[in-house]
Short mmCIF file of C-alpha atoms and ligand atoms in Angstrom, two decimals:
data_model
loop_
_atom_site.label_atom_id
_atom_site.label_comp_id
_atom_site.label_asym_id
_atom_site.label_seq_id
_atom_site.Cartn_x
_atom_site.Cartn_y
_atom_site.Cartn_z
CA UNK A 521 -4.79 105.61 119.88
CA UNK A 522 -7.45 105.29 122.56
CA UNK A 523 -9.59 108.28 123.38
CA UNK A 524 -9.99 108.53 127.15
CA UNK A 525 -12.64 110.92 128.47
CA UNK A 526 -12.70 111.88 132.14
CA UNK A 527 -16.27 112.68 133.13
CA UNK A 528 -16.21 115.17 136.01
CA UNK A 529 -19.50 116.33 137.53
CA UNK A 530 -19.51 119.65 139.35
CA UNK A 531 -21.90 121.48 141.56
CA UNK A 532 -20.55 124.69 143.04
CA UNK A 533 -16.91 123.87 142.51
CA UNK A 534 -15.84 127.33 141.35
CA UNK A 535 -12.98 127.31 143.84
CA UNK A 536 -11.62 123.98 142.59
CA UNK A 537 -12.44 123.55 138.92
CA UNK A 538 -10.05 126.08 137.37
CA UNK A 539 -7.02 124.68 139.15
CA UNK A 540 -8.18 121.11 138.48
CA UNK A 541 -8.40 121.78 134.74
CA UNK A 542 -4.97 123.42 134.64
CA UNK A 543 -3.36 120.66 136.63
CA UNK A 544 -4.79 117.94 134.39
CA UNK A 545 -3.97 119.61 131.08
CA UNK A 546 -0.62 121.09 131.99
CA UNK A 547 0.86 118.59 134.39
CA UNK A 548 -0.81 115.20 134.13
CA UNK A 549 -2.03 114.65 130.55
CA UNK A 550 1.40 115.38 129.02
CA UNK A 551 2.84 112.51 131.09
CA UNK A 552 0.43 109.99 129.58
CA UNK A 553 1.66 108.29 126.42
CA UNK A 554 -0.40 106.49 123.76
CA UNK A 555 -3.76 107.95 124.76
CA UNK A 556 -5.77 110.98 123.73
CA UNK A 557 -6.91 112.52 127.01
CA UNK A 558 -10.11 114.57 127.25
CA UNK A 559 -11.96 116.18 130.15
CA UNK A 560 -15.74 116.56 130.13
CA UNK A 561 -17.13 118.70 132.95
CA UNK A 562 -20.81 118.04 133.65
CA UNK A 563 -22.14 121.07 135.47
CA UNK A 564 -25.67 121.39 136.84
CA UNK A 565 -25.79 125.12 136.24
CA UNK A 566 -23.93 125.82 139.50
CA UNK A 567 -25.02 129.19 140.86
CA UNK A 568 -21.40 129.99 141.81
CA UNK A 569 -20.33 130.23 138.16
CA UNK A 570 -18.42 126.92 137.83
CA UNK A 571 -19.69 126.60 134.25
CA UNK A 572 -18.39 130.02 133.28
CA UNK A 573 -14.88 129.14 134.44
CA UNK A 574 -14.93 125.97 132.32
CA UNK A 575 -16.27 127.95 129.35
CA UNK A 576 -13.30 130.34 129.63
CA UNK A 577 -10.75 127.52 129.91
CA UNK A 578 -12.13 125.90 126.75
CA UNK A 579 -10.42 128.62 124.72
CA UNK A 580 -7.09 127.36 126.03
CA UNK A 581 -7.59 123.57 125.90
CA UNK A 582 -9.20 122.01 122.84
CA UNK A 583 -9.78 118.67 124.62
CA UNK A 584 -11.89 120.33 127.31
CA UNK A 585 -15.68 119.98 127.01
CA UNK A 586 -18.61 121.28 129.03
CA UNK A 587 -22.06 119.76 129.36
CA UNK A 588 -24.49 122.12 131.11
CA UNK A 589 -27.74 120.71 132.38
CA UNK A 590 -30.43 120.91 135.04
CA UNK A 591 -29.68 119.76 138.58
CA UNK A 592 -30.76 116.12 138.85
CA UNK A 593 -28.26 114.59 141.26
CA UNK A 594 -24.89 112.91 140.93
CA UNK A 595 -25.93 109.68 139.18
CA UNK A 596 -27.68 111.51 136.36
CA UNK A 597 -24.71 113.84 135.95
CA UNK A 598 -22.50 110.79 135.32
CA UNK A 599 -25.00 108.97 133.12
CA UNK A 600 -25.58 111.98 130.88
CA UNK A 601 -21.87 112.71 130.88
CA UNK A 602 -21.07 109.14 129.86
CA UNK A 603 -23.70 109.18 127.12
CA UNK A 604 -22.19 112.42 125.81
CA UNK A 605 -18.66 111.01 126.02
CA UNK A 606 -19.68 107.87 124.12
CA UNK A 607 -22.11 109.43 121.63
CA UNK A 608 -20.67 112.87 120.89
CA UNK A 609 -16.99 112.42 121.70
CA UNK A 610 -16.63 108.75 120.57
CA UNK A 611 -14.79 107.79 123.73
CA UNK A 612 -13.06 104.39 123.92
CA UNK A 613 -12.67 104.70 127.66
CA UNK A 614 -14.55 106.71 130.28
CA UNK A 615 -13.29 107.73 133.71
CA UNK A 616 -15.26 108.92 136.75
CA UNK A 617 -13.53 111.58 138.83
CA UNK A 618 -14.47 114.26 141.38
CA UNK A 619 -13.62 117.92 140.95
CA UNK A 620 -12.68 118.63 144.58
CA UNK A 621 -9.15 117.10 144.52
CA UNK A 622 -10.23 114.12 146.62
CA UNK A 623 -9.10 112.07 143.65
CA UNK A 624 -5.65 113.64 143.26
CA UNK A 625 -4.89 114.21 139.57
CA UNK A 626 -1.55 112.40 139.88
CA UNK A 627 -3.42 109.08 140.08
CA UNK A 628 -5.00 109.45 136.63
CA UNK A 629 -1.89 108.08 134.93
CA UNK A 630 -1.86 105.00 137.19
CA UNK A 631 -5.43 104.23 136.19
CA UNK A 632 -4.66 104.71 132.50
CA UNK A 633 -1.57 102.52 132.80
CA UNK A 634 -3.62 99.68 134.29
CA UNK A 635 -5.97 99.96 131.31
CA UNK A 636 -3.10 99.99 128.85
CA UNK A 637 -1.77 96.84 130.50
CA UNK A 638 -4.98 94.97 129.77
CA UNK A 639 -7.63 95.83 132.36
CA UNK A 640 -11.05 96.82 131.04
CA UNK A 641 -12.29 98.04 134.43
CA UNK A 642 -10.01 99.87 136.84
CA UNK A 643 -10.94 100.83 140.40
CA UNK A 644 -9.14 103.53 142.35
CA UNK A 645 -9.01 101.74 145.68
CA UNK A 646 -8.50 103.18 149.15
CA UNK A 647 -8.40 99.79 150.82
CA UNK A 648 -5.45 98.05 149.20
CA UNK A 649 -1.77 98.54 150.12
CA UNK A 650 -0.70 101.99 148.98
CA UNK A 651 -4.23 103.36 149.15
CA UNK A 652 -5.64 105.36 152.07
CA UNK A 653 -8.40 107.57 153.42
CA UNK A 654 -7.62 111.09 154.70
CA UNK A 655 -5.77 111.22 158.03
CA UNK A 656 -7.95 114.24 158.83
CA UNK A 657 -11.13 112.16 158.79
CA UNK A 658 -12.74 111.61 162.20
CA UNK A 659 -12.57 108.04 163.46
CA UNK A 660 -16.34 107.74 163.01
CA UNK A 661 -16.13 108.63 159.30
CA UNK A 662 -13.25 106.22 158.81
CA UNK A 663 -15.25 103.48 160.53
CA UNK A 664 -18.38 104.12 158.46
CA UNK A 665 -16.39 103.99 155.24
CA UNK A 666 -14.42 100.88 156.20
CA UNK A 667 -17.26 98.81 157.65
CA UNK A 668 -19.70 100.05 155.03
CA UNK A 669 -17.37 98.72 152.38
CA UNK A 670 -16.89 95.45 154.19
CA UNK A 671 -20.66 95.03 154.48
CA UNK A 672 -21.21 95.69 150.78
CA UNK A 673 -18.40 93.29 149.87
CA UNK A 674 -20.14 90.53 151.80
CA UNK A 675 -23.67 91.32 150.60
CA UNK A 676 -22.59 91.43 146.97
CA UNK A 677 -20.33 88.39 147.34
CA UNK A 678 -17.41 90.34 145.92
CA UNK A 679 -14.56 89.45 148.29
CA UNK A 680 -11.93 90.05 145.64
CA UNK A 681 -12.75 93.77 145.36
CA UNK A 682 -11.68 95.95 148.26
CA UNK A 683 -13.31 99.29 147.50
CA UNK A 684 -16.88 99.17 146.22
CA UNK A 685 -17.89 102.75 146.96
CA UNK A 686 -14.97 104.64 145.49
CA UNK A 687 -15.84 107.32 142.95
CA UNK A 688 -12.58 107.07 141.01
CA UNK A 689 -12.90 104.51 138.25
CA UNK A 690 -12.11 103.75 134.63
CA UNK A 691 -14.22 101.67 132.27
CA UNK A 692 -13.71 100.54 128.72
CA UNK A 693 -16.73 101.42 126.59
CA UNK A 694 -16.74 98.34 124.37
CA UNK A 695 -17.86 95.30 126.30
CA UNK A 696 -18.26 97.01 129.66
CA UNK A 697 -20.19 100.31 129.51
CA UNK A 698 -22.01 99.66 126.24
CA UNK A 699 -23.65 96.60 127.76
CA UNK A 700 -25.19 98.60 130.63
CA UNK A 701 -28.53 100.38 130.43
CA UNK A 702 -27.16 103.42 132.22
CA UNK A 703 -30.52 105.18 132.48
CA UNK A 704 -31.92 102.21 134.38
CA UNK A 705 -29.30 102.15 137.17
CA UNK A 706 -30.72 102.40 140.66
CA UNK A 707 -30.80 105.65 142.66
CA UNK A 708 -29.56 107.95 139.92
CA UNK A 709 -30.40 111.06 141.89
CA UNK A 710 -27.94 109.97 144.58
CA UNK A 711 -24.40 108.79 145.19
CA UNK A 712 -25.66 105.21 145.61
CA UNK A 713 -25.83 104.72 141.81
CA UNK A 714 -22.07 104.09 142.16
CA UNK A 715 -22.59 100.66 143.71
CA UNK A 716 -24.96 99.57 140.94
CA UNK A 717 -22.68 100.90 138.20
CA UNK A 718 -19.68 99.14 139.73
CA UNK A 719 -21.62 95.91 140.10
CA UNK A 720 -22.81 95.92 136.48
CA UNK A 721 -19.36 96.92 135.20
CA UNK A 722 -17.59 94.17 137.13
CA UNK A 723 -20.10 91.68 135.71
CA UNK A 724 -19.22 92.70 132.16
CA UNK A 725 -15.49 93.22 132.59
CA UNK A 726 -12.97 90.58 131.63
CA UNK A 727 -10.17 91.96 133.75
CA UNK A 728 -10.78 94.12 136.83
CA UNK A 729 -7.76 95.77 138.43
CA UNK A 730 -7.57 97.84 141.61
CA UNK A 731 -5.04 100.65 141.69
CA UNK A 732 -4.10 102.32 145.00
CA UNK A 733 -5.76 105.68 145.61
CA UNK A 734 -4.71 108.08 148.35
CA UNK A 735 -8.09 109.63 148.93
CA UNK A 736 -7.46 113.25 149.87
CA UNK A 737 -9.51 115.45 152.17
CA UNK A 738 -11.86 117.87 150.39
CA UNK A 739 -10.04 121.05 149.35
CA UNK A 740 -12.68 123.75 149.21
CA UNK A 741 -16.43 124.19 149.34
CA UNK A 742 -18.85 122.05 151.23
CA UNK A 743 -19.46 118.34 150.91
CA UNK A 744 -22.75 117.17 149.44
CA UNK A 745 -22.59 113.79 151.16
CA UNK A 746 -25.01 113.06 154.03
CA UNK A 747 -26.49 110.11 155.98
CA UNK A 748 -29.34 109.78 153.47
CA UNK A 749 -26.76 108.96 150.83
CA UNK A 750 -25.29 106.29 153.06
CA UNK A 751 -28.65 104.62 153.74
CA UNK A 752 -29.49 104.54 150.06
CA UNK A 753 -26.06 103.05 149.30
CA UNK A 754 -26.74 100.14 151.66
CA UNK A 755 -30.20 99.75 150.16
CA UNK A 756 -28.79 99.40 146.65
CA UNK A 757 -26.25 96.83 147.87
CA UNK A 758 -28.92 94.73 149.56
CA UNK A 759 -31.23 94.83 146.53
CA UNK A 760 -28.37 93.81 144.24
CA UNK A 761 -27.40 91.04 146.63
CA UNK A 762 -30.94 89.64 146.62
CA UNK A 763 -31.34 90.05 142.86
CA UNK A 764 -28.48 87.66 142.32
CA UNK A 765 -30.09 85.12 144.61
CA UNK A 766 -33.20 85.46 142.46
CA UNK A 767 -31.30 83.75 139.69
CA UNK A 768 -30.42 80.94 142.07
CA UNK A 769 -34.09 80.58 143.08
CA UNK A 770 -35.15 80.41 139.41
CA UNK A 771 -32.43 77.82 138.81
CA UNK A 772 -33.78 75.74 141.69
CA UNK A 773 -37.35 76.00 140.41
CA UNK A 774 -36.33 74.88 136.93
CA UNK A 775 -34.38 72.00 138.43
CA UNK A 776 -37.43 70.91 140.38
CA UNK A 777 -39.63 71.10 137.27
CA UNK A 778 -37.03 68.98 135.48
CA UNK A 779 -37.34 66.43 138.22
CA UNK A 780 -41.15 66.36 137.80
CA UNK A 781 -40.84 65.96 134.01
CA UNK A 782 -38.40 63.10 134.54
CA UNK A 783 -40.67 61.41 137.04
CA UNK A 784 -43.92 61.77 135.06
CA UNK A 785 -42.51 60.73 131.69
CA UNK A 786 -40.72 57.76 133.17
CA UNK A 787 -44.17 56.43 134.00
CA UNK A 788 -45.66 57.55 130.67
CA UNK A 789 -42.99 55.73 128.67
CA UNK A 790 -43.27 52.63 130.81
CA UNK A 791 -47.06 52.75 130.28
CA UNK A 792 -46.42 52.90 126.54
CA UNK A 793 -44.53 49.65 126.85
CA UNK A 794 -40.98 50.93 126.36
CA UNK A 795 -38.15 49.03 128.03
CA UNK A 796 -36.92 50.26 131.40
CA UNK A 797 -33.63 51.57 129.92
CA UNK A 798 -35.36 53.43 127.09
CA UNK A 799 -37.93 54.90 129.48
CA UNK A 800 -35.14 56.28 131.68
CA UNK A 801 -33.18 57.54 128.69
CA UNK A 802 -36.09 59.38 127.06
CA UNK A 803 -37.52 60.85 130.24
CA UNK A 804 -34.08 62.04 131.37
CA UNK A 805 -33.49 63.67 127.98
CA UNK A 806 -36.88 65.37 128.17
CA UNK A 807 -35.93 66.73 131.60
CA UNK A 808 -32.65 68.00 130.14
CA UNK A 809 -34.51 69.73 127.29
CA UNK A 810 -36.92 71.22 129.82
CA UNK A 811 -34.06 72.54 131.98
CA UNK A 812 -32.11 73.93 129.06
CA UNK A 813 -35.10 75.74 127.56
CA UNK A 814 -36.49 77.21 130.78
CA UNK A 815 -33.07 78.27 132.04
CA UNK A 816 -32.37 79.90 128.70
CA UNK A 817 -35.57 81.94 128.52
CA UNK A 818 -36.00 82.60 132.24
CA UNK A 819 -33.11 82.02 134.66
CA UNK A 820 -30.42 83.30 132.31
CA UNK A 821 -32.57 85.48 130.07
CA UNK A 822 -30.00 88.30 130.21
CA UNK A 823 -27.49 85.94 128.61
CA UNK A 824 -29.97 84.13 126.39
CA UNK A 825 -28.56 81.88 123.68
CA UNK A 826 -30.17 82.48 120.28
CA UNK A 827 -29.66 81.26 116.69
CA UNK A 828 -29.92 77.66 115.53
CA UNK A 829 -26.19 76.88 115.33
CA UNK A 830 -25.40 78.30 118.73
CA UNK A 831 -28.45 76.70 120.33
CA UNK A 832 -27.46 73.26 119.06
CA UNK A 833 -23.82 73.65 120.11
CA UNK A 834 -24.78 74.91 123.57
CA UNK A 835 -27.41 72.21 123.96
CA UNK A 836 -24.81 69.55 123.27
CA UNK A 837 -22.53 71.19 125.81
CA UNK A 838 -25.46 71.25 128.24
CA UNK A 839 -25.94 67.50 127.76
CA UNK A 840 -22.26 66.98 128.54
CA UNK A 841 -22.44 68.96 131.78
CA UNK A 842 -25.65 67.09 132.66
CA UNK A 843 -23.76 63.84 132.12
CA UNK A 844 -21.24 65.17 134.63
CA UNK A 845 -24.04 65.59 137.16
CA UNK A 846 -25.18 62.06 136.45
CA UNK A 847 -21.63 60.81 137.02
CA UNK A 848 -21.42 62.61 140.36
CA UNK A 849 -24.67 61.02 141.44
CA UNK A 850 -23.73 57.52 140.35
CA UNK A 851 -20.35 57.69 142.06
CA UNK A 852 -21.26 59.37 145.33
CA UNK A 853 -24.73 57.80 145.63
CA UNK A 854 -23.49 54.22 146.00
CA UNK A 855 -20.55 55.42 148.12
CA UNK A 856 -22.94 57.13 150.53
CA UNK A 857 -25.30 54.20 150.65
CA UNK A 858 -22.29 51.98 151.39
CA UNK A 859 -21.56 54.19 154.37
CA UNK A 860 -25.02 54.61 155.91
CA UNK A 861 -27.01 51.69 154.48
CA UNK A 862 -29.92 51.48 151.99
CA UNK A 863 -32.37 52.45 154.70
CA UNK A 864 -31.15 56.03 154.47
CA UNK A 865 -30.77 56.20 150.71
CA UNK A 866 -33.13 59.21 150.54
CA UNK A 867 -30.78 61.12 152.87
CA UNK A 868 -27.81 60.21 150.71
CA UNK A 869 -29.73 61.32 147.61
CA UNK A 870 -30.71 64.63 149.24
CA UNK A 871 -27.13 65.23 150.38
CA UNK A 872 -25.61 64.46 147.00
CA UNK A 873 -28.19 66.58 145.15
CA UNK A 874 -28.06 69.60 147.47
CA UNK A 875 -24.35 69.73 148.22
CA UNK A 876 -22.87 68.33 145.05
CA UNK A 877 -25.17 68.28 142.03
CA UNK A 878 -26.80 71.69 142.55
CA UNK A 879 -23.54 73.59 143.12
CA UNK A 880 -21.96 71.71 140.22
CA UNK A 881 -24.82 72.58 137.86
CA UNK A 882 -25.00 76.20 138.98
CA UNK A 883 -21.27 76.58 138.51
CA UNK A 884 -21.35 74.98 135.06
CA UNK A 885 -24.31 77.08 133.90
CA UNK A 886 -22.69 80.33 135.05
CA UNK A 887 -19.18 79.54 133.95
CA UNK A 888 -19.54 77.38 130.87
CA UNK A 889 -23.05 77.46 129.40
CA UNK A 890 -24.38 81.00 129.86
CA UNK A 891 -21.02 82.46 130.88
CA UNK A 892 -22.46 85.00 133.35
CA UNK A 893 -19.47 84.57 135.65
CA UNK A 894 -16.15 85.47 134.18
CA UNK A 895 -12.92 83.75 135.12
CA UNK A 896 -10.02 85.19 133.13
CA UNK A 897 -8.14 81.87 133.22
CA UNK A 898 -11.10 79.85 131.96
CA UNK A 899 -11.82 82.45 129.27
CA UNK A 900 -8.28 82.08 128.00
CA UNK A 901 -8.60 78.31 127.95
CA UNK A 902 -11.92 78.34 126.08
CA UNK A 903 -10.60 80.93 123.62
CA UNK A 904 -7.63 78.69 122.90
CA UNK A 905 -9.89 75.72 122.38
CA UNK A 906 -12.08 77.63 119.96
CA UNK A 907 -9.13 79.01 118.01
N1 GTP B 104 -23.29 117.82 138.30
C1 GTP B 104 -23.41 117.47 139.58
N2 GTP B 104 -22.30 117.24 140.32
C2 GTP B 104 -22.45 116.91 141.62
C3 GTP B 104 -23.70 116.76 142.24
N3 GTP B 104 -23.50 116.40 143.54
C4 GTP B 104 -22.16 116.32 143.71
N4 GTP B 104 -21.52 116.64 142.56
C5 GTP B 104 -20.06 116.63 142.29
O1 GTP B 104 -19.63 115.31 142.51
C6 GTP B 104 -18.34 115.26 143.12
C7 GTP B 104 -18.45 114.53 144.46
O2 GTP B 104 -19.27 115.27 145.37
P1 GTP B 104 -18.79 115.60 146.89
O3 GTP B 104 -19.70 116.61 147.45
O4 GTP B 104 -17.35 115.91 146.86
O5 GTP B 104 -19.07 114.22 147.62
P2 GTP B 104 -18.06 113.30 148.47
O6 GTP B 104 -16.72 113.33 147.81
O7 GTP B 104 -18.69 111.99 148.63
O8 GTP B 104 -18.01 114.02 149.88
P3 GTP B 104 -16.76 114.79 150.59
O9 GTP B 104 -15.79 113.74 151.02
O10 GTP B 104 -17.32 115.51 151.75
O11 GTP B 104 -16.21 115.70 149.55
C8 GTP B 104 -17.90 116.71 143.22
O12 GTP B 104 -17.12 117.02 142.10
C9 GTP B 104 -19.22 117.47 143.21
O13 GTP B 104 -19.10 118.78 142.73
C10 GTP B 104 -24.87 117.02 141.43
O14 GTP B 104 -26.01 116.93 141.87
N5 GTP B 104 -24.66 117.36 140.13
MG1 MG B 105 -15.73 115.06 147.53
#
């Protein structure tokens, strides 16, 4: 049976936490089958005595845990809570949830159900049918939340996810959380860490599912959110957006180097007296080796392929995808030249390379060779082939 630990950070939530604990343990957890539900409250020594209330409740509920620590901000509360959940409590699954009833406890079972049905990352989403933001929110706050989300969706190129700033989420430890260096997430003293954590989790996850969340207005106490938090959230999104383009820039650089290798060695081999065909063959293969090696240790270093067997298998695969690029060029090159004439062959070459070969290669590298993009359908297909 899976052990699911809800990590719930608190700072001055004395008016909410007692009722939250009771509602989870008495009303919600009993409705969840086939999972061992735990609650870990991470309190930053709240001066209002939140920790003491949790301490008292622990006598009543054996699956209730308290982690007391210094005040370091929301991100650190989650990171230390997750580390504790994974290390000390041996959690299989970790959930993020607020203590102020904005994430109504009744939605916990929906999140767990999505996990039990095969998702390894579940997002409580306010912006899908069935989800909502509080009616009580001023129009300005609604607008900031909606357009902020839209902006981040575009910057991160994540059109398929509708709520990227929600704080209600579930992640499987194996394969998703255990692949993330939690302590190195951006902006851990702030709320903005959420965007980075979501981004990394989505990268690792095989199946991401959004579950509707009716985001409730805050029950008691004051909010800790402010414009500074918002600015830092946008900052994190922009940095993440650019970081991903960095990979594309590296890919382009390697491709260009490959071109130079091809060009230089073509002349070297000719100079050595090899036939034209052999010169092309050897120089092209050298360029392929160059591209494979540099992409492996630089462009895709996070997904680096190691070990002799795997390297050989992947290198063969890489040659196959490179042959695909060659095929594209030799089909569309002549077609283009037929259309515009030999005089403009350099334009045709540039067009075919930029709009066809580059996207094709980038797609193949990310999907097939280094597998940094995950498509559930393709994964299934490859798994079947390997089996
Ligand atoms: N441990 C810890 N918990 C925090 C800290 N800051 C916020 N929290 C908790 O994190 C959760 C979310 O904080 P909120 O203040 O509700 O932020 P918000 O939901 O974005 O803002 P509102 O909509 O106004 O409530 C709550 O359970 C807080 O008690 C912190 O520095 N340390
Ligand atoms: Mg709140």
